[in-house]
Structures are given as structure tokens and as C-alpha cells.
């Protein structure tokens, strides 16, 4: 894509982006499995795998957001996304960081968005990016929770089955 073909502002994630996630990942079947009778550890393992795979596909949306955020004119802003891997869930979250590494998170973003010297188009793009980042992090958090619950339920089913086997 040439400089002239690049969008002048960030293009927010679209319904089509999410439909691709729904159709190209096991998200739908994972949710159908979650809301069906589950009676065995194997069914919980399968559920966990569906959600794990869907979570990885969701992260592809984050990659798209990061790529778009690095394009013109956004590449001139001293702010970028970092991927936060440092959490117990194993999920990947998007965080803001400024180039001098002195600020991160919301304060780094607010400093740029509230700066009237930055063109309004760039600030609008940053607002759209922040809205997508908030939604992405919420979605990642929900999938992490389901994954953790599936794994915990698998352990509980193992305990129930073991206890019952001892009684036989």
C-alpha cells in the first residue's frame, strides 16, 4: 500500500472483522458446548481447547489493530501498543505505552488525546483505537475466564469420578 492509498485515520474494527472471528474460529462451537450438558473430563478438555483456539484467533484482531495503529499518520504519534503477556491467565492484552517508556496505560493515551497541538484526525483515530482496545481486552478477559472455568470443572469432575470409583 502506498502512502497515498493508506487511510488518513484508523479504521475501527468492523462487523466483518468479528464475523471472520466467529466463522474462522471454534468460538461458536465452544459457546454451544459450554451451554450444553457436559458430564465428562473429556468434554471439558474439548471445551477448553475450543476456547483456547478462539482466544488465539481473537488475538489476530489485536494484531490487525496494532498494524493499523502503526500506519500513517498514526506512526508520527509517540504512543504505541504493547502486548501484555504478564498475567496469570495466559491471555494477551493490549496496553498503551509512550515512546520514552515513562508512561503507560491510560495516562499515556490521555496525554496525547488531550494535546491540542496534535491534529484532530489523529486524536479521533486514537479514540477509535482506544474503544477497540477496551472491547478487545474485555473479550480476551471473558475467554480467559471461560478457559479457566473449563479447566477447573475438569478437575472437579475428576474428583467426583474418583470419589465414586472409591465407593464401588
Coordinates of C-alpha atoms in Angstrom, one line a residue:
X1 CA 0.0 0.0 0.0
X2 CA 1.5 3.4 -1.0
X3 CA 1.4 6.4 1.2
X4 CA -1.5 7.8 -0.9
X5 CA -3.5 4.7 -0.5
X6 CA -3.2 4.5 3.2
X7 CA -6.2 5.7 5.2
X8 CA -5.9 9.1 6.8
X9 CA -7.2 7.7 10.1
X10 CA -7.5 4.5 12.0
X11 CA -10.3 2.3 10.6
X12 CA -12.0 0.7 13.6
X13 CA -12.7 -3.0 13.7
X14 CA -15.7 -3.8 11.6
X15 CA -18.6 -6.2 11.9
X16 CA -16.8 -8.2 9.1
X17 CA -13.7 -8.5 11.3
X18 CA -15.8 -10.1 14.0
X19 CA -17.7 -12.3 11.6
X20 CA -14.4 -13.7 10.4
X21 CA -13.6 -14.5 14.0
X22 CA -17.0 -16.2 14.5
X23 CA -16.7 -18.2 11.3
X24 CA -13.0 -19.0 11.2
X25 CA -12.5 -20.0 14.8
X26 CA -14.2 -22.5 17.1
X27 CA -15.8 -19.7 19.1
X28 CA -19.4 -20.7 18.1
X29 CA -18.9 -24.4 18.8
X30 CA -17.2 -23.5 22.1
X31 CA -20.1 -21.5 23.3
X32 CA -22.6 -24.2 22.1
X33 CA -20.5 -26.7 24.1
X34 CA -20.5 -24.5 27.1
X35 CA -24.3 -24.2 27.1
X36 CA -24.9 -28.0 26.6
X37 CA -24.8 -30.8 29.1
X38 CA -21.2 -31.6 30.0
X39 CA -20.6 -34.8 32.0
X40 CA -17.0 -35.9 31.4
X41 CA -13.5 -34.6 31.8
X42 CA -13.0 -35.2 28.0
X43 CA -15.9 -32.8 27.2
X44 CA -14.3 -30.2 29.4
X45 CA -10.9 -30.7 27.7
X46 CA -12.6 -30.3 24.3
X47 CA -14.3 -27.1 25.6
X48 CA -11.0 -25.7 26.9
X49 CA -9.4 -26.4 23.5
X50 CA -12.2 -24.6 21.6
X51 CA -11.9 -21.6 23.8
X52 CA -8.1 -21.7 23.7
X53 CA -8.1 -21.7 19.9
X54 CA -10.8 -19.0 19.8
X55 CA -8.7 -16.9 22.1
X56 CA -5.7 -17.2 19.7
X57 CA -7.9 -16.2 16.8
X58 CA -9.1 -13.2 18.8
X59 CA -5.5 -12.1 19.2
X60 CA -5.3 -11.9 15.4
X61 CA -7.8 -8.9 15.7
X62 CA -5.3 -7.3 18.1
X63 CA -2.5 -7.8 15.6
X64 CA -4.7 -6.1 13.0
X65 CA -5.3 -3.2 15.4
X66 CA -1.6 -2.8 16.0
X67 CA -0.7 -2.9 12.3
X68 CA -3.3 -0.2 11.6
X69 CA -2.1 1.9 14.5
X70 CA 1.4 1.9 13.0
X71 CA 0.3 3.4 9.7
X72 CA 0.3 6.9 8.6
X73 CA -0.5 9.4 10.2
X74 CA -0.5 7.4 13.5
X75 CA 3.1 6.4 13.1
X76 CA 4.0 10.1 13.9
X77 CA 2.5 9.8 17.4
X78 CA 4.8 8.9 20.3
X79 CA 2.4 6.3 21.5
X80 CA 2.1 2.6 20.7
X81 CA 0.5 -0.7 21.8
X82 CA 2.4 -3.3 23.7
X83 CA 1.2 -6.8 24.3
X84 CA 0.9 -7.7 27.9
X85 CA 1.8 -11.3 28.4
X86 CA 2.5 -10.9 32.1
X87 CA -0.8 -12.2 33.6
X88 CA -1.8 -15.4 35.2
X89 CA -4.5 -16.2 32.6
X90 CA -2.1 -16.8 29.7
X91 CA -4.2 -14.3 27.7
X92 CA -2.7 -11.4 25.8
X93 CA -3.9 -7.9 26.5
X94 CA -3.2 -4.6 24.7
X95 CA -1.7 -1.7 26.7
X96 CA -0.6 1.7 25.7
X97 CA 3.0 2.8 26.1
X98 CA 4.7 6.1 25.1
X99 CA 8.0 6.0 23.2
X100 CA 10.1 7.2 26.1
X101 CA 8.7 4.4 28.3
X102 CA 7.9 6.9 31.1
X103 CA 4.2 6.5 30.9
X104 CA 1.9 3.6 30.1
X105 CA -1.7 2.7 30.1
X106 CA -4.4 5.3 30.3
X107 CA -2.2 8.3 31.3
X108 CA 0.0 7.8 28.2
X109 CA -3.1 7.8 26.0
X110 CA -4.8 10.7 27.8
X111 CA -1.6 12.8 27.4
X112 CA -1.7 12.5 23.6
X113 CA -5.5 12.8 23.2
X114 CA -5.8 15.9 25.3
X115 CA -2.9 17.6 23.5
X116 CA -4.5 20.3 21.3
X117 CA -1.3 20.5 19.2
X118 CA -2.0 17.1 17.8
X119 CA -4.3 17.2 14.8
X120 CA -7.9 16.3 15.5
X121 CA -7.8 13.4 12.9
X122 CA -5.1 11.7 14.8
X123 CA -6.8 12.2 18.2
X124 CA -10.1 10.8 16.6
X125 CA -8.1 7.8 15.5
X126 CA -6.7 7.4 19.0
X127 CA -10.2 7.5 20.4
X128 CA -11.4 4.8 17.9
X129 CA -8.3 2.7 18.8
X130 CA -9.0 3.0 22.5
X131 CA -12.6 1.9 22.0
X132 CA -11.4 -1.2 20.1
X133 CA -8.7 -1.9 22.7
X134 CA -11.2 -1.7 25.5
X135 CA -13.6 -4.1 23.7
X136 CA -10.7 -6.5 22.8
X137 CA -9.4 -6.6 26.3
X138 CA -12.9 -7.3 27.6
X139 CA -13.4 -10.1 25.1
X140 CA -10.0 -11.6 26.0
X141 CA -10.9 -11.5 29.6
X142 CA -14.2 -13.3 29.0
X143 CA -12.5 -16.1 27.1
X144 CA -9.8 -16.4 29.8
X145 CA -12.5 -16.8 32.4
X146 CA -14.3 -19.5 30.4
X147 CA -11.0 -21.3 29.8
X148 CA -10.1 -21.2 33.5
X149 CA -13.6 -22.4 34.4
X150 CA -13.4 -25.3 31.9
X151 CA -10.1 -26.4 33.4
X152 CA -11.4 -26.1 37.0
X153 CA -14.5 -28.0 36.1
X154 CA -12.4 -30.8 34.5
X155 CA -10.6 -31.1 37.8
X156 CA -13.8 -31.2 39.8
X157 CA -15.3 -33.9 37.5
X158 CA -12.1 -35.9 38.1
X159 CA -12.6 -35.6 41.8
X160 CA -16.3 -36.6 41.6
X161 CA -15.4 -39.6 39.4
X162 CA -12.6 -40.7 41.7
X163 CA -14.8 -40.5 44.8
X164 CA -17.5 -42.5 43.1
X165 CA -15.0 -45.2 42.0
X166 CA -13.7 -45.5 45.5
X167 CA -17.2 -46.2 46.7
X168 CA -17.7 -49.1 44.2

